[in-house]
Every structure is written in structure tokens, then in C-alpha cells.
PDB file of C-alpha atoms in Angstrom:
ATOM      1  CA  MET A   1      -0.213   0.152  -0.001  1.00  0.00           C
ATOM      2  CA  SER A   2       1.400   3.248  -1.039  1.00  0.00           C
ATOM      3  CA  ARG A   3       1.661   6.468   1.220  1.00  0.00           C
ATOM      4  CA  ALA A   4      -0.784   7.995  -0.699  1.00  0.00           C
ATOM      5  CA  VAL A   5      -4.285   9.271   1.053  1.00  0.00           C
ATOM      6  CA  LYS A   6      -6.721   6.226   1.317  1.00  0.00           C
ATOM      7  CA  HIS A   7     -10.505   6.831   1.448  1.00  0.00           C
ATOM      8  CA  LEU A   8     -12.669   4.291   3.213  1.00  0.00           C
ATOM      9  CA  LEU A   9     -16.439   4.445   2.554  1.00  0.00           C
ATOM     10  CA  ILE A  10     -18.683   3.009   5.092  1.00  0.00           C
ATOM     11  CA  GLY A  11     -22.503   3.367   4.936  1.00  0.00           C
ATOM     12  CA  GLY A  12     -22.373   6.699   3.308  1.00  0.00           C
ATOM     13  CA  LEU A  13     -19.421   7.996   5.687  1.00  0.00           C
ATOM     14  CA  ILE A  14     -16.010   8.685   3.683  1.00  0.00           C
ATOM     15  CA  ILE A  15     -12.942   8.505   5.943  1.00  0.00           C
ATOM     16  CA  MET A  16     -10.159  10.081   4.683  1.00  0.00           C
ATOM     17  CA  PRO A  17      -6.968   9.739   6.777  1.00  0.00           C
ATOM     18  CA  ALA A  18      -4.456  12.017   6.500  1.00  0.00           C
ATOM     19  CA  GLY A  19      -1.311  11.183   4.350  1.00  0.00           C
ATOM     20  CA  VAL A  20       0.980  12.369   1.810  1.00  0.00           C
ATOM     21  CA  PRO A  21       0.007  11.765  -1.865  1.00  0.00           C
ATOM     22  CA  THR A  22       2.769  10.017  -3.862  1.00  0.00           C
ATOM     23  CA  ALA A  23       2.683   8.803  -7.553  1.00  0.00           C
ATOM     24  CA  THR A  24       0.121   6.105  -8.215  1.00  0.00           C
ATOM     25  CA  THR A  25       0.402   3.571 -10.767  1.00  0.00           C
ATOM     26  CA  ALA A  26      -2.704   2.469 -12.789  1.00  0.00           C
ATOM     27  CA  ASN A  27      -2.596  -1.015 -10.888  1.00  0.00           C
ATOM     28  CA  GLU A  28      -3.561   0.958  -7.565  1.00  0.00           C
ATOM     29  CA  PHE A  29      -6.538   2.285  -9.215  1.00  0.00           C
ATOM     30  CA  LYS A  30      -8.669  -0.548  -8.123  1.00  0.00           C
ATOM     31  CA  LEU A  31     -11.436  -0.587  -5.322  1.00  0.00           C
ATOM     32  CA  SER A  32     -10.627  -3.001  -2.707  1.00  0.00           C
ATOM     33  CA  ILE A  33     -13.903  -4.535  -1.339  1.00  0.00           C
ATOM     34  CA  VAL A  34     -13.867  -5.522   2.570  1.00  0.00           C
ATOM     35  CA  ASN A  35     -16.364  -8.028   4.065  1.00  0.00           C
ATOM     36  CA  PRO A  36     -15.161  -8.464   7.628  1.00  0.00           C
ATOM     37  CA  LYS A  37     -15.304 -11.962   8.779  1.00  0.00           C
ATOM     38  CA  ASN A  38     -16.794 -10.976  12.055  1.00  0.00           C
ATOM     39  CA  LEU A  39     -19.890  -9.280  10.178  1.00  0.00           C
ATOM     40  CA  TYR A  40     -22.750 -10.629   8.092  1.00  0.00           C
ATOM     41  CA  ASP A  41     -21.643 -11.574   4.899  1.00  0.00           C
ATOM     42  CA  PRO A  42     -23.975  -9.171   2.652  1.00  0.00           C
ATOM     43  CA  SER A  43     -22.548 -10.391  -1.016  1.00  0.00           C
ATOM     44  CA  PRO A  44     -25.775 -12.663  -1.089  1.00  0.00           C
ATOM     45  CA  ASN A  45     -27.636  -9.551  -0.997  1.00  0.00           C
ATOM     46  CA  GLY A  46     -25.849  -7.702  -3.547  1.00  0.00           C
ATOM     47  CA  TYR A  47     -23.488  -5.590  -1.523  1.00  0.00           C
ATOM     48  CA  SER A  48     -20.279  -5.136   0.066  1.00  0.00           C
ATOM     49  CA  THR A  49     -19.600  -3.945   3.871  1.00  0.00           C
ATOM     50  CA  ALA A  50     -17.116  -1.418   2.826  1.00  0.00           C
ATOM     51  CA  VAL A  51     -15.019  -0.637  -0.335  1.00  0.00           C
ATOM     52  CA  ILE A  52     -11.705   1.002  -0.221  1.00  0.00           C
ATOM     53  CA  VAL A  53     -10.974   3.793  -2.976  1.00  0.00           C
ATOM     54  CA  PRO A  54      -7.132   4.130  -3.666  1.00  0.00           C
ATOM     55  CA  GLY A  55      -5.811   7.809  -3.172  1.00  0.00           C
ATOM     56  CA  GLY A  56      -5.223  10.055  -5.920  1.00  0.00           C
ATOM     57  CA  ALA A  57      -8.385   8.577  -7.490  1.00  0.00           C
ATOM     58  CA  LYS A  58     -10.742  10.941  -9.114  1.00  0.00           C
ATOM     59  CA  MET A  59     -14.405  10.618  -8.042  1.00  0.00           C
ATOM     60  CA  ALA A  60     -17.644  11.165  -9.763  1.00  0.00           C
ATOM     61  CA  TYR A  61     -21.246  11.145  -8.411  1.00  0.00           C
ATOM     62  CA  ILE A  62     -24.028  10.004 -10.358  1.00  0.00           C
ATOM     63  CA  SER A  63     -27.356  11.456  -9.639  1.00  0.00           C
ATOM     64  CA  GLY A  64     -30.383   9.425  -9.091  1.00  0.00           C
ATOM     65  CA  GLN A  65     -31.308   7.388 -12.202  1.00  0.00           C
ATOM     66  CA  GLY A  66     -34.908   6.297 -12.317  1.00  0.00           C
ATOM     67  CA  GLY A  67     -36.812   3.733 -14.490  1.00  0.00           C
ATOM     68  CA  GLN A  68     -37.715   6.427 -17.316  1.00  0.00           C
ATOM     69  CA  ASP A  69     -36.566   5.119 -20.989  1.00  0.00           C
ATOM     70  CA  SER A  70     -35.116   7.442 -23.256  1.00  0.00           C
ATOM     71  CA  THR A  71     -38.618   8.872 -24.121  1.00  0.00           C
ATOM     72  CA  GLY A  72     -39.457   9.492 -20.704  1.00  0.00           C
ATOM     73  CA  ALA A  73     -41.841   6.699 -20.391  1.00  0.00           C
ATOM     74  CA  LEU A  74     -42.294   5.002 -16.853  1.00  0.00           C
ATOM     75  CA  SER A  75     -43.494   1.495 -16.735  1.00  0.00           C
ATOM     76  CA  PRO A  76     -46.048   0.929 -13.715  1.00  0.00           C
ATOM     77  CA  ASP A  77     -44.010  -2.530 -12.886  1.00  0.00           C
ATOM     78  CA  PHE A  78     -41.409  -2.225 -10.162  1.00  0.00           C
ATOM     79  CA  ALA A  79     -39.220  -4.824 -11.575  1.00  0.00           C
ATOM     80  CA  VAL A  80     -39.296  -3.354 -15.043  1.00  0.00           C
ATOM     81  CA  GLN A  81     -38.479   0.204 -13.532  1.00  0.00           C
ATOM     82  CA  VAL A  82     -35.261  -1.452 -11.720  1.00  0.00           C
ATOM     83  CA  LYS A  83     -34.116  -3.135 -14.572  1.00  0.00           C
ATOM     84  CA  GLN A  84     -34.417   0.351 -16.626  1.00  0.00           C
ATOM     85  CA  ALA A  85     -32.743   2.281 -13.823  1.00  0.00           C
ATOM     86  CA  TYR A  86     -29.725   0.229 -13.706  1.00  0.00           C
ATOM     87  CA  ALA A  87     -29.560   0.333 -17.620  1.00  0.00           C
ATOM     88  CA  ASN A  88     -29.727   4.281 -17.335  1.00  0.00           C
ATOM     89  CA  LEU A  89     -27.107   3.881 -14.452  1.00  0.00           C
ATOM     90  CA  ARG A  90     -24.666   1.702 -16.719  1.00  0.00           C
ATOM     91  CA  SER A  91     -25.321   4.549 -19.491  1.00  0.00           C
ATOM     92  CA  ALA A  92     -24.211   7.264 -17.279  1.00  0.00           C
ATOM     93  CA  ILE A  93     -20.984   4.982 -16.120  1.00  0.00           C
ATOM     94  CA  ASP A  94     -20.156   4.494 -19.883  1.00  0.00           C
ATOM     95  CA  ALA A  95     -20.447   8.310 -20.345  1.00  0.00           C
ATOM     96  CA  LEU A  96     -18.005   8.826 -17.844  1.00  0.00           C
ATOM     97  CA  GLY A  97     -15.459   6.392 -19.563  1.00  0.00           C
ATOM     98  CA  ALA A  98     -15.916   4.208 -16.506  1.00  0.00           C
ATOM     99  CA  ARG A  99     -16.851   0.639 -15.653  1.00  0.00           C
ATOM    100  CA  PRO A 100     -19.199  -0.938 -13.186  1.00  0.00           C
ATOM    101  CA  ASP A 101     -16.040  -2.463 -11.225  1.00  0.00           C
ATOM    102  CA  GLN A 102     -15.297   1.122 -10.485  1.00  0.00           C
ATOM    103  CA  VAL A 103     -18.655   1.892  -8.602  1.00  0.00           C
ATOM    104  CA  ALA A 104     -17.815   2.501  -4.804  1.00  0.00           C
ATOM    105  CA  LYS A 105     -21.252   3.064  -3.581  1.00  0.00           C
ATOM    106  CA  LEU A 106     -24.740   2.878  -4.214  1.00  0.00           C
ATOM    107  CA  THR A 107     -27.610   4.412  -2.620  1.00  0.00           C
ATOM    108  CA  VAL A 108     -31.209   3.008  -3.818  1.00  0.00           C
ATOM    109  CA  PHE A 109     -34.444   4.471  -2.685  1.00  0.00           C
ATOM    110  CA  VAL A 110     -37.591   2.129  -2.699  1.00  0.00           C
ATOM    111  CA  VAL A 111     -41.246   3.411  -2.631  1.00  0.00           C
ATOM    112  CA  ASP A 112     -43.168   1.460  -0.104  1.00  0.00           C
ATOM    113  CA  HIS A 113     -40.075  -1.053   0.406  1.00  0.00           C
ATOM    114  CA  ASP A 114     -41.013  -4.722   1.296  1.00  0.00           C
ATOM    115  CA  MET A 115     -39.175  -7.724   1.460  1.00  0.00           C
ATOM    116  CA  SER A 116     -40.362  -8.951  -1.773  1.00  0.00           C
ATOM    117  CA  LYS A 117     -38.543  -6.294  -3.692  1.00  0.00           C
ATOM    118  CA  LEU A 118     -35.239  -7.364  -2.364  1.00  0.00           C
ATOM    119  CA  GLU A 119     -34.694 -10.465  -4.797  1.00  0.00           C
ATOM    120  CA  VAL A 120     -35.522  -7.725  -7.618  1.00  0.00           C
ATOM    121  CA  LEU A 121     -33.034  -5.434  -6.294  1.00  0.00           C
ATOM    122  CA  THR A 122     -30.499  -8.296  -5.716  1.00  0.00           C
ATOM    123  CA  ARG A 123     -30.924  -9.777  -9.074  1.00  0.00           C
ATOM    124  CA  ASN A 124     -30.163  -6.453 -10.901  1.00  0.00           C
ATOM    125  CA  VAL A 125     -27.386  -5.563  -8.925  1.00  0.00           C
ATOM    126  CA  LYS A 126     -25.573  -8.879  -9.480  1.00  0.00           C
ATOM    127  CA  GLU A 127     -26.177  -8.874 -12.962  1.00  0.00           C
ATOM    128  CA  MET A 128     -24.566  -5.584 -13.471  1.00  0.00           C
ATOM    129  CA  PHE A 129     -21.764  -5.520 -10.693  1.00  0.00           C
ATOM    130  CA  GLY A 130     -20.956  -9.589 -10.583  1.00  0.00           C
ATOM    131  CA  GLU A 131     -18.459 -10.340  -7.691  1.00  0.00           C
ATOM    132  CA  THR A 132     -17.543  -6.753  -7.321  1.00  0.00           C
ATOM    133  CA  LEU A 133     -20.088  -5.557  -5.236  1.00  0.00           C
ATOM    134  CA  PRO A 134     -20.321  -1.770  -4.305  1.00  0.00           C
ATOM    135  CA  ALA A 135     -21.082  -0.555  -0.840  1.00  0.00           C
ATOM    136  CA  GLN A 136     -24.748   0.050  -0.631  1.00  0.00           C
ATOM    137  CA  THR A 137     -27.618   1.680   1.468  1.00  0.00           C
ATOM    138  CA  LEU A 138     -31.330   0.972   0.595  1.00  0.00           C
ATOM    139  CA  VAL A 139     -33.545   3.840   1.640  1.00  0.00           C
ATOM    140  CA  PRO A 140     -37.378   3.182   1.763  1.00  0.00           C
ATOM    141  CA  VAL A 141     -39.162   6.190   0.932  1.00  0.00           C
ATOM    142  CA  PRO A 142     -42.956   7.188   0.716  1.00  0.00           C
ATOM    143  CA  LYS A 143     -42.464   8.760  -2.626  1.00  0.00           C
ATOM    144  CA  LEU A 144     -40.004   9.911  -5.252  1.00  0.00           C
ATOM    145  CA  ALA A 145     -39.544  12.832  -7.428  1.00  0.00           C
ATOM    146  CA  ILE A 146     -42.698  12.024  -9.688  1.00  0.00           C
ATOM    147  CA  ASP A 147     -45.743  10.009  -8.793  1.00  0.00           C
ATOM    148  CA  PRO A 148     -45.324   7.157 -10.886  1.00  0.00           C
ATOM    149  CA  MET A 149     -41.499   6.391  -9.979  1.00  0.00           C
ATOM    150  CA  LEU A 150     -40.862   3.348  -7.594  1.00  0.00           C
ATOM    151  CA  PHE A 151     -37.102   3.158  -7.736  1.00  0.00           C
ATOM    152  CA  GLU A 152     -34.232   5.394  -7.872  1.00  0.00           C
ATOM    153  CA  VAL A 153     -30.333   4.712  -7.792  1.00  0.00           C
ATOM    154  CA  GLU A 154     -27.488   6.688  -7.259  1.00  0.00           C
ATOM    155  CA  ALA A 155     -23.740   6.111  -7.510  1.00  0.00           C
ATOM    156  CA  ILE A 156     -20.125   7.307  -6.209  1.00  0.00           C
ATOM    157  CA  VAL A 157     -17.726   6.009  -9.007  1.00  0.00           C
ATOM    158  CA  MET A 158     -13.887   6.049  -8.961  1.00  0.00           C
ATOM    159  CA  LEU A 159     -12.450   7.197 -12.214  1.00  0.00           C
ATOM    160  CA  GLU A 160      -8.915   6.453 -13.439  1.00  0.00           C
TER     161      GLU A 160
END
């Protein structure tokens, strides 16, 4: 590990210990997934406990992506909205010149959340991120920006 500043992202809290930045090689621009053995393993549910972002990496913040298609149409079906929202997130990641394995943190907002929606969420996040699961927080909400919206996802992405 270099002497560069290290960032630890846990549940929406960014911890940035003081350090002296040094030259960083391309190999160091990789997220480190942390799932401590003494905590519940969250990976079957589509997220990681913590993600370490290497010092010197640029960060991008992607605004919440809902389930609207390119015409602005929004399906009334939760699963369809989630699938489209992740497709929209992927388009935003691609536009940054990044990849899904560079996403450090997701925050998802679910209208009228119940346990039946977790399978849909888990399936979609695993399809997009595979084994490199970002840290993630699910926030149940009564309503989103427009009434038909049932799901929204925002992301913090490490750029190389």
C-alpha cells in the first residue's frame, strides 16, 4: 500500500486519513472490497460492507437514475423500473469512461419497500456488478420525484 491518502467508504461516511500523496500507478486504481469475517456476509444480497478507494483517484457522483426509458416513459411495474434504472446507471457510467467495477457506493431509494422487492434488487445489482459488489444503502421512501417512480439509484464512481 502506498503512502497516498486512502479513502474508506462505509455506509455513506467517507473517512479520509491524512497522508502525503505520492505517485500512483494504474494498478493501484482498483477498488478494494472489505467484508469482515466477524460481520454478516452481505454479498448474497448484492452489496459489500465497505469499499476502499485508492488515494489520488478522481471521484464522480451520478445523480439518481429512475426507470424512465429514453422517451421519458415509465412502466408501472417495479421490476421493469429497476431493470431500466440500472440500464440508465450503466449508460451514465459508460459516459464517464468508467466500468461497473469502479462503482464504490450505491444508494437506492424504494417506494413502499417490502421484502418481496429485495429479490428484484439483488438480481439486478448482481447482473450489473458481478463479484465486485459496491457498498450500498437502501432507503425506503414514501414517494420519489414524480408519482409513478418506484425506484431510484445513485452512485459514487472512482475514475482512473
